[in-house]
Amino acid sequence: KRSSNTKGDYSILTKYNTYIEAKTGDEPKFLVGEGLDEVIIDEIGLLKKECWGMALRPALADRMGKLYAVGTPKGKNWLYSLYKKGQNPLNLNWSSLNMPSSINPYLAKEEIEQMKEDMMEFMYRQEILAEFIEEAGLVFKGIRDWMLTDATKPITMVPYIYKEYNRECKYI
């Protein structure tokens, strides 16, 4: 049953008279509301950080609720910050796991090896090995290294575009 006129919002009333709601995270204002017992977010790295800070975090505080966040690393964004909280043994309210695709019993080892051959290295490391890659998604890879090199040495080839679908790299 639709719980509102907002696209992507649905709710289920269980036989125990509790609600399970599914909502879109397209806009933080759609998530503001009453206290929450549990929140499960799939692909949390794609969610706007404002959704967490403005809506979900305060709603969980009302009832000392729990967050279950699942996602693939997309660089070292705000998901990485949450992940690091869970890695800190002094932070007893947080826990985080890193689970590469290789532990998935339903994914054949041969498929993982084939993906390693078919994918760009940083994409494989991010999507399959579940690594937080600092430069994931950047157009200019290695730009920090270039900025920190000796400025008196000329740079002969600078990549300006990278086409993922066929691994082409053009130079200026």
mmCIF file with all atom_site columns, C-alpha atoms in Angstrom:
data_model
loop_
_atom_site.group_PDB
_atom_site.id
_atom_site.type_symbol
_atom_site.label_atom_id
_atom_site.label_alt_id
_atom_site.label_comp_id
_atom_site.label_asym_id
_atom_site.label_entity_id
_atom_site.label_seq_id
_atom_site.pdbx_PDB_ins_code
_atom_site.Cartn_x
_atom_site.Cartn_y
_atom_site.Cartn_z
_atom_site.occupancy
_atom_site.B_iso_or_equiv
_atom_site.pdbx_formal_charge
_atom_site.auth_seq_id
_atom_site.auth_comp_id
_atom_site.auth_asym_id
_atom_site.auth_atom_id
_atom_site.pdbx_PDB_model_num
ATOM 1   C CA . LYS A 1 1   ? 0.000  0.000   0.000   1.00 0.00 ? 1   LYS A CA 1
ATOM 2   C CA . ARG A 1 2   ? 1.238  3.507   -0.749  1.00 0.00 ? 2   ARG A CA 1
ATOM 3   C CA . SER A 1 3   ? 1.871  5.483   2.398   1.00 0.00 ? 3   SER A CA 1
ATOM 4   C CA . SER A 1 4   ? 1.881  8.895   0.708   1.00 0.00 ? 4   SER A CA 1
ATOM 5   C CA . ASN A 1 5   ? 1.828  10.606  -2.646  1.00 0.00 ? 5   ASN A CA 1
ATOM 6   C CA . THR A 1 6   ? 5.621  10.689  -2.670  1.00 0.00 ? 6   THR A CA 1
ATOM 7   C CA . LYS A 1 7   ? 7.152  8.460   -5.328  1.00 0.00 ? 7   LYS A CA 1
ATOM 8   C CA . GLY A 1 8   ? 8.870  5.460   -3.743  1.00 0.00 ? 8   GLY A CA 1
ATOM 9   C CA . ASP A 1 9   ? 7.042  5.550   -0.381  1.00 0.00 ? 9   ASP A CA 1
ATOM 10  C CA . TYR A 1 10  ? 5.363  2.326   0.724   1.00 0.00 ? 10  TYR A CA 1
ATOM 11  C CA . SER A 1 11  ? 4.355  0.820   4.050   1.00 0.00 ? 11  SER A CA 1
ATOM 12  C CA . ILE A 1 12  ? 3.341  -2.562  5.402   1.00 0.00 ? 12  ILE A CA 1
ATOM 13  C CA . LEU A 1 13  ? 1.275  -3.098  8.533   1.00 0.00 ? 13  LEU A CA 1
ATOM 14  C CA . THR A 1 14  ? 2.386  -6.378  10.098  1.00 0.00 ? 14  THR A CA 1
ATOM 15  C CA . LYS A 1 15  ? 0.183  -8.772  12.081  1.00 0.00 ? 15  LYS A CA 1
ATOM 16  C CA . TYR A 1 16  ? 1.943  -7.429  15.201  1.00 0.00 ? 16  TYR A CA 1
ATOM 17  C CA . ASN A 1 17  ? 0.497  -3.966  14.489  1.00 0.00 ? 17  ASN A CA 1
ATOM 18  C CA . THR A 1 18  ? 3.883  -2.488  13.574  1.00 0.00 ? 18  THR A CA 1
ATOM 19  C CA . TYR A 1 19  ? 4.819  -0.685  10.396  1.00 0.00 ? 19  TYR A CA 1
ATOM 20  C CA . ILE A 1 20  ? 7.605  -1.327  7.958   1.00 0.00 ? 20  ILE A CA 1
ATOM 21  C CA . GLU A 1 21  ? 8.055  1.669   5.686   1.00 0.00 ? 21  GLU A CA 1
ATOM 22  C CA . ALA A 1 22  ? 10.070 2.108   2.519   1.00 0.00 ? 22  ALA A CA 1
ATOM 23  C CA . LYS A 1 23  ? 10.885 5.668   1.523   1.00 0.00 ? 23  LYS A CA 1
ATOM 24  C CA . THR A 1 24  ? 12.904 7.371   -1.129  1.00 0.00 ? 24  THR A CA 1
ATOM 25  C CA . GLY A 1 25  ? 16.033 9.232   -0.114  1.00 0.00 ? 25  GLY A CA 1
ATOM 26  C CA . ASP A 1 26  ? 15.920 11.612  -3.064  1.00 0.00 ? 26  ASP A CA 1
ATOM 27  C CA . GLU A 1 27  ? 15.261 14.592  -0.799  1.00 0.00 ? 27  GLU A CA 1
ATOM 28  C CA . PRO A 1 28  ? 16.036 14.931  2.925   1.00 0.00 ? 28  PRO A CA 1
ATOM 29  C CA . LYS A 1 29  ? 12.700 16.656  3.587   1.00 0.00 ? 29  LYS A CA 1
ATOM 30  C CA . PHE A 1 30  ? 10.853 13.443  2.636   1.00 0.00 ? 30  PHE A CA 1
ATOM 31  C CA . LEU A 1 31  ? 12.599 11.588  5.457   1.00 0.00 ? 31  LEU A CA 1
ATOM 32  C CA . VAL A 1 32  ? 11.958 14.048  8.288   1.00 0.00 ? 32  VAL A CA 1
ATOM 33  C CA . GLY A 1 33  ? 9.435  12.701  10.751  1.00 0.00 ? 33  GLY A CA 1
ATOM 34  C CA . GLU A 1 34  ? 8.871  10.765  13.924  1.00 0.00 ? 34  GLU A CA 1
ATOM 35  C CA . GLY A 1 35  ? 11.350 8.638   15.805  1.00 0.00 ? 35  GLY A CA 1
ATOM 36  C CA . LEU A 1 36  ? 12.578 5.402   14.260  1.00 0.00 ? 36  LEU A CA 1
ATOM 37  C CA . ASP A 1 37  ? 13.477 2.061   15.831  1.00 0.00 ? 37  ASP A CA 1
ATOM 38  C CA . GLU A 1 38  ? 15.553 0.757   12.920  1.00 0.00 ? 38  GLU A CA 1
ATOM 39  C CA . VAL A 1 39  ? 16.683 2.083   9.570   1.00 0.00 ? 39  VAL A CA 1
ATOM 40  C CA . ILE A 1 40  ? 18.033 -0.115  6.797   1.00 0.00 ? 40  ILE A CA 1
ATOM 41  C CA . ILE A 1 41  ? 19.696 1.757   3.949   1.00 0.00 ? 41  ILE A CA 1
ATOM 42  C CA . ASP A 1 42  ? 20.843 0.015   0.785   1.00 0.00 ? 42  ASP A CA 1
ATOM 43  C CA . GLU A 1 43  ? 23.643 1.741   -1.165  1.00 0.00 ? 43  GLU A CA 1
ATOM 44  C CA . ILE A 1 44  ? 24.089 4.360   1.529   1.00 0.00 ? 44  ILE A CA 1
ATOM 45  C CA . GLY A 1 45  ? 26.980 5.967   -0.350  1.00 0.00 ? 45  GLY A CA 1
ATOM 46  C CA . LEU A 1 46  ? 24.502 7.154   -2.981  1.00 0.00 ? 46  LEU A CA 1
ATOM 47  C CA . LEU A 1 47  ? 22.297 8.824   -0.376  1.00 0.00 ? 47  LEU A CA 1
ATOM 48  C CA . LYS A 1 48  ? 22.771 12.543  0.135   1.00 0.00 ? 48  LYS A CA 1
ATOM 49  C CA . LYS A 1 49  ? 24.683 13.232  3.344   1.00 0.00 ? 49  LYS A CA 1
ATOM 50  C CA . GLU A 1 50  ? 21.964 15.707  4.322   1.00 0.00 ? 50  GLU A CA 1
ATOM 51  C CA . CYS A 1 51  ? 19.456 12.827  4.518   1.00 0.00 ? 51  CYS A CA 1
ATOM 52  C CA . TRP A 1 52  ? 21.525 11.329  7.306   1.00 0.00 ? 52  TRP A CA 1
ATOM 53  C CA . GLY A 1 53  ? 22.299 14.493  9.267   1.00 0.00 ? 53  GLY A CA 1
ATOM 54  C CA . MET A 1 54  ? 19.000 16.332  8.802   1.00 0.00 ? 54  MET A CA 1
ATOM 55  C CA . ALA A 1 55  ? 16.503 13.489  8.998   1.00 0.00 ? 55  ALA A CA 1
ATOM 56  C CA . LEU A 1 56  ? 17.648 9.978   9.837   1.00 0.00 ? 56  LEU A CA 1
ATOM 57  C CA . ARG A 1 57  ? 20.202 10.541  12.604  1.00 0.00 ? 57  ARG A CA 1
ATOM 58  C CA . PRO A 1 58  ? 17.843 12.705  14.705  1.00 0.00 ? 58  PRO A CA 1
ATOM 59  C CA . ALA A 1 59  ? 14.951 10.266  14.129  1.00 0.00 ? 59  ALA A CA 1
ATOM 60  C CA . LEU A 1 60  ? 17.063 7.360   15.396  1.00 0.00 ? 60  LEU A CA 1
ATOM 61  C CA . ALA A 1 61  ? 18.097 9.329   18.490  1.00 0.00 ? 61  ALA A CA 1
ATOM 62  C CA . ASP A 1 62  ? 14.468 9.675   19.623  1.00 0.00 ? 62  ASP A CA 1
ATOM 63  C CA . ARG A 1 63  ? 14.195 5.937   20.257  1.00 0.00 ? 63  ARG A CA 1
ATOM 64  C CA . MET A 1 64  ? 17.850 4.923   20.470  1.00 0.00 ? 64  MET A CA 1
ATOM 65  C CA . GLY A 1 65  ? 17.272 3.245   17.109  1.00 0.00 ? 65  GLY A CA 1
ATOM 66  C CA . LYS A 1 66  ? 19.705 1.202   15.041  1.00 0.00 ? 66  LYS A CA 1
ATOM 67  C CA . LEU A 1 67  ? 21.139 1.859   11.599  1.00 0.00 ? 67  LEU A CA 1
ATOM 68  C CA . TYR A 1 68  ? 21.973 -0.950  9.191   1.00 0.00 ? 68  TYR A CA 1
ATOM 69  C CA . ALA A 1 69  ? 23.782 0.585   6.258   1.00 0.00 ? 69  ALA A CA 1
ATOM 70  C CA . VAL A 1 70  ? 24.819 -1.452  3.242   1.00 0.00 ? 70  VAL A CA 1
ATOM 71  C CA . GLY A 1 71  ? 26.782 -0.093  0.342   1.00 0.00 ? 71  GLY A CA 1
ATOM 72  C CA . THR A 1 72  ? 29.635 -0.263  -2.075  1.00 0.00 ? 72  THR A CA 1
ATOM 73  C CA . PRO A 1 73  ? 32.491 2.154   -1.444  1.00 0.00 ? 73  PRO A CA 1
ATOM 74  C CA . LYS A 1 74  ? 32.438 5.161   -3.772  1.00 0.00 ? 74  LYS A CA 1
ATOM 75  C CA . GLY A 1 75  ? 35.675 6.877   -2.930  1.00 0.00 ? 75  GLY A CA 1
ATOM 76  C CA . LYS A 1 76  ? 36.341 8.232   0.536   1.00 0.00 ? 76  LYS A CA 1
ATOM 77  C CA . ASN A 1 77  ? 33.023 10.019  0.954   1.00 0.00 ? 77  ASN A CA 1
ATOM 78  C CA . TRP A 1 78  ? 30.763 10.300  3.995   1.00 0.00 ? 78  TRP A CA 1
ATOM 79  C CA . LEU A 1 79  ? 30.137 6.532   3.951   1.00 0.00 ? 79  LEU A CA 1
ATOM 80  C CA . TYR A 1 80  ? 33.862 6.134   4.592   1.00 0.00 ? 80  TYR A CA 1
ATOM 81  C CA . SER A 1 81  ? 33.509 8.368   7.678   1.00 0.00 ? 81  SER A CA 1
ATOM 82  C CA . LEU A 1 82  ? 30.756 6.111   9.045   1.00 0.00 ? 82  LEU A CA 1
ATOM 83  C CA . TYR A 1 83  ? 32.828 3.028   8.223   1.00 0.00 ? 83  TYR A CA 1
ATOM 84  C CA . LYS A 1 84  ? 35.819 4.448   10.141  1.00 0.00 ? 84  LYS A CA 1
ATOM 85  C CA . LYS A 1 85  ? 33.610 5.080   13.196  1.00 0.00 ? 85  LYS A CA 1
ATOM 86  C CA . GLY A 1 86  ? 32.825 1.390   13.270  1.00 0.00 ? 86  GLY A CA 1
ATOM 87  C CA . GLN A 1 87  ? 36.491 0.457   12.996  1.00 0.00 ? 87  GLN A CA 1
ATOM 88  C CA . ASN A 1 88  ? 37.394 2.462   16.099  1.00 0.00 ? 88  ASN A CA 1
ATOM 89  C CA . PRO A 1 89  ? 37.386 0.053   19.109  1.00 0.00 ? 89  PRO A CA 1
ATOM 90  C CA . LEU A 1 90  ? 36.714 3.000   21.445  1.00 0.00 ? 90  LEU A CA 1
ATOM 91  C CA . ASN A 1 91  ? 33.486 3.814   19.617  1.00 0.00 ? 91  ASN A CA 1
ATOM 92  C CA . LEU A 1 92  ? 31.212 1.219   21.242  1.00 0.00 ? 92  LEU A CA 1
ATOM 93  C CA . ASN A 1 93  ? 28.011 2.400   19.518  1.00 0.00 ? 93  ASN A CA 1
ATOM 94  C CA . TRP A 1 94  ? 29.317 1.715   16.030  1.00 0.00 ? 94  TRP A CA 1
ATOM 95  C CA . SER A 1 95  ? 30.370 -1.422  14.191  1.00 0.00 ? 95  SER A CA 1
ATOM 96  C CA . SER A 1 96  ? 31.370 -1.796  10.556  1.00 0.00 ? 96  SER A CA 1
ATOM 97  C CA . LEU A 1 97  ? 32.328 -4.678  8.310   1.00 0.00 ? 97  LEU A CA 1
ATOM 98  C CA . ASN A 1 98  ? 34.196 -4.923  5.039   1.00 0.00 ? 98  ASN A CA 1
ATOM 99  C CA . MET A 1 99  ? 32.912 -7.786  2.933   1.00 0.00 ? 99  MET A CA 1
ATOM 100 C CA . PRO A 1 100 ? 34.485 -8.349  -0.492  1.00 0.00 ? 100 PRO A CA 1
ATOM 101 C CA . SER A 1 101 ? 32.562 -10.274 -3.137  1.00 0.00 ? 101 SER A CA 1
ATOM 102 C CA . SER A 1 102 ? 34.905 -13.235 -2.702  1.00 0.00 ? 102 SER A CA 1
ATOM 103 C CA . ILE A 1 103 ? 33.053 -14.263 0.477   1.00 0.00 ? 103 ILE A CA 1
ATOM 104 C CA . ASN A 1 104 ? 29.731 -14.501 -1.382  1.00 0.00 ? 104 ASN A CA 1
ATOM 105 C CA . PRO A 1 105 ? 29.002 -18.253 -1.656  1.00 0.00 ? 105 PRO A CA 1
ATOM 106 C CA . TYR A 1 106 ? 26.672 -17.627 -4.631  1.00 0.00 ? 106 TYR A CA 1
ATOM 107 C CA . LEU A 1 107 ? 29.330 -15.929 -6.754  1.00 0.00 ? 107 LEU A CA 1
ATOM 108 C CA . ALA A 1 108 ? 31.605 -18.336 -8.613  1.00 0.00 ? 108 ALA A CA 1
ATOM 109 C CA . LYS A 1 109 ? 35.345 -17.843 -8.164  1.00 0.00 ? 109 LYS A CA 1
ATOM 110 C CA . GLU A 1 110 ? 35.715 -18.038 -11.967 1.00 0.00 ? 110 GLU A CA 1
ATOM 111 C CA . GLU A 1 111 ? 33.329 -15.089 -12.295 1.00 0.00 ? 111 GLU A CA 1
ATOM 112 C CA . ILE A 1 112 ? 35.424 -13.038 -9.885  1.00 0.00 ? 112 ILE A CA 1
ATOM 113 C CA . GLU A 1 113 ? 38.553 -13.820 -11.895 1.00 0.00 ? 113 GLU A CA 1
ATOM 114 C CA . GLN A 1 114 ? 36.783 -12.881 -15.124 1.00 0.00 ? 114 GLN A CA 1
ATOM 115 C CA . MET A 1 115 ? 35.670 -9.570  -13.615 1.00 0.00 ? 115 MET A CA 1
ATOM 116 C CA . LYS A 1 116 ? 39.262 -8.875  -12.626 1.00 0.00 ? 116 LYS A CA 1
ATOM 117 C CA . GLU A 1 117 ? 40.223 -9.184  -16.290 1.00 0.00 ? 117 GLU A CA 1
ATOM 118 C CA . ASP A 1 118 ? 37.222 -7.233  -17.611 1.00 0.00 ? 118 ASP A CA 1
ATOM 119 C CA . MET A 1 119 ? 37.168 -4.289  -15.211 1.00 0.00 ? 119 MET A CA 1
ATOM 120 C CA . MET A 1 120 ? 39.498 -1.373  -14.699 1.00 0.00 ? 120 MET A CA 1
ATOM 121 C CA . GLU A 1 121 ? 41.724 -1.951  -11.677 1.00 0.00 ? 121 GLU A CA 1
ATOM 122 C CA . PHE A 1 122 ? 40.248 0.787   -9.484  1.00 0.00 ? 122 PHE A CA 1
ATOM 123 C CA . MET A 1 123 ? 36.686 -0.319  -10.317 1.00 0.00 ? 123 MET A CA 1
ATOM 124 C CA . TYR A 1 124 ? 37.531 -3.939  -9.487  1.00 0.00 ? 124 TYR A CA 1
ATOM 125 C CA . ARG A 1 125 ? 39.104 -2.903  -6.208  1.00 0.00 ? 125 ARG A CA 1
ATOM 126 C CA . GLN A 1 126 ? 36.107 -0.746  -5.328  1.00 0.00 ? 126 GLN A CA 1
ATOM 127 C CA . GLU A 1 127 ? 33.217 -2.924  -6.549  1.00 0.00 ? 127 GLU A CA 1
ATOM 128 C CA . ILE A 1 128 ? 34.590 -6.437  -5.952  1.00 0.00 ? 128 ILE A CA 1
ATOM 129 C CA . LEU A 1 129 ? 37.222 -6.058  -3.219  1.00 0.00 ? 129 LEU A CA 1
ATOM 130 C CA . ALA A 1 130 ? 35.096 -3.424  -1.386  1.00 0.00 ? 130 ALA A CA 1
ATOM 131 C CA . GLU A 1 131 ? 38.029 -1.043  -0.990  1.00 0.00 ? 131 GLU A CA 1
ATOM 132 C CA . PHE A 1 132 ? 37.608 2.654   -0.336  1.00 0.00 ? 132 PHE A CA 1
ATOM 133 C CA . ILE A 1 133 ? 39.626 4.146   -3.199  1.00 0.00 ? 133 ILE A CA 1
ATOM 134 C CA . GLU A 1 134 ? 40.398 7.821   -2.697  1.00 0.00 ? 134 GLU A CA 1
ATOM 135 C CA . GLU A 1 135 ? 40.332 8.687   -6.380  1.00 0.00 ? 135 GLU A CA 1
ATOM 136 C CA . ALA A 1 136 ? 37.261 6.672   -7.384  1.00 0.00 ? 136 ALA A CA 1
ATOM 137 C CA . GLY A 1 137 ? 35.052 8.653   -9.710  1.00 0.00 ? 137 GLY A CA 1
ATOM 138 C CA . LEU A 1 138 ? 37.583 11.350  -10.505 1.00 0.00 ? 138 LEU A CA 1
ATOM 139 C CA . VAL A 1 139 ? 38.179 12.336  -14.105 1.00 0.00 ? 139 VAL A CA 1
ATOM 140 C CA . PHE A 1 140 ? 41.857 13.166  -13.483 1.00 0.00 ? 140 PHE A CA 1
ATOM 141 C CA . LYS A 1 141 ? 43.454 10.203  -11.764 1.00 0.00 ? 141 LYS A CA 1
ATOM 142 C CA . GLY A 1 142 ? 46.646 10.873  -9.815  1.00 0.00 ? 142 GLY A CA 1
ATOM 143 C CA . ILE A 1 143 ? 46.151 14.643  -9.843  1.00 0.00 ? 143 ILE A CA 1
ATOM 144 C CA . ARG A 1 144 ? 47.436 14.980  -6.254  1.00 0.00 ? 144 ARG A CA 1
ATOM 145 C CA . ASP A 1 145 ? 50.719 13.323  -7.260  1.00 0.00 ? 145 ASP A CA 1
ATOM 146 C CA . TRP A 1 146 ? 51.101 15.715  -10.160 1.00 0.00 ? 146 TRP A CA 1
ATOM 147 C CA . MET A 1 147 ? 50.397 18.694  -7.925  1.00 0.00 ? 147 MET A CA 1
ATOM 148 C CA . LEU A 1 148 ? 53.060 17.606  -5.458  1.00 0.00 ? 148 LEU A CA 1
ATOM 149 C CA . THR A 1 149 ? 55.799 16.877  -8.006  1.00 0.00 ? 149 THR A CA 1
ATOM 150 C CA . ASP A 1 150 ? 58.698 19.111  -8.928  1.00 0.00 ? 150 ASP A CA 1
ATOM 151 C CA . ALA A 1 151 ? 57.147 21.965  -10.934 1.00 0.00 ? 151 ALA A CA 1
ATOM 152 C CA . THR A 1 152 ? 60.336 22.450  -12.943 1.00 0.00 ? 152 THR A CA 1
ATOM 153 C CA . LYS A 1 153 ? 59.881 19.113  -14.714 1.00 0.00 ? 153 LYS A CA 1
ATOM 154 C CA . PRO A 1 154 ? 57.546 19.200  -17.726 1.00 0.00 ? 154 PRO A CA 1
ATOM 155 C CA . ILE A 1 155 ? 54.540 16.918  -17.822 1.00 0.00 ? 155 ILE A CA 1
ATOM 156 C CA . THR A 1 156 ? 54.499 15.295  -21.234 1.00 0.00 ? 156 THR A CA 1
ATOM 157 C CA . MET A 1 157 ? 51.179 13.444  -21.182 1.00 0.00 ? 157 MET A CA 1
ATOM 158 C CA . VAL A 1 158 ? 48.140 14.478  -19.150 1.00 0.00 ? 158 VAL A CA 1
ATOM 159 C CA . PRO A 1 159 ? 45.011 12.310  -19.385 1.00 0.00 ? 159 PRO A CA 1
ATOM 160 C CA . TYR A 1 160 ? 41.916 14.438  -19.864 1.00 0.00 ? 160 TYR A CA 1
ATOM 161 C CA . ILE A 1 161 ? 39.155 11.919  -20.424 1.00 0.00 ? 161 ILE A CA 1
ATOM 162 C CA . TYR A 1 162 ? 38.665 8.299   -19.535 1.00 0.00 ? 162 TYR A CA 1
ATOM 163 C CA . LYS A 1 163 ? 36.021 6.164   -21.204 1.00 0.00 ? 163 LYS A CA 1
ATOM 164 C CA . GLU A 1 164 ? 35.271 3.250   -18.898 1.00 0.00 ? 164 GLU A CA 1
ATOM 165 C CA . TYR A 1 165 ? 33.292 1.192   -21.379 1.00 0.00 ? 165 TYR A CA 1
ATOM 166 C CA . ASN A 1 166 ? 36.239 0.483   -23.655 1.00 0.00 ? 166 ASN A CA 1
ATOM 167 C CA . ARG A 1 167 ? 39.240 1.470   -21.542 1.00 0.00 ? 167 ARG A CA 1
ATOM 168 C CA . GLU A 1 168 ? 40.311 4.280   -23.860 1.00 0.00 ? 168 GLU A CA 1
ATOM 169 C CA . CYS A 1 169 ? 42.370 7.104   -22.530 1.00 0.00 ? 169 CYS A CA 1
ATOM 170 C CA . LYS A 1 170 ? 43.058 10.188  -24.634 1.00 0.00 ? 170 LYS A CA 1
ATOM 171 C CA . TYR A 1 171 ? 45.934 12.545  -23.983 1.00 0.00 ? 171 TYR A CA 1
ATOM 172 C CA . ILE A 1 172 ? 46.536 16.207  -24.644 1.00 0.00 ? 172 ILE A CA 1
#
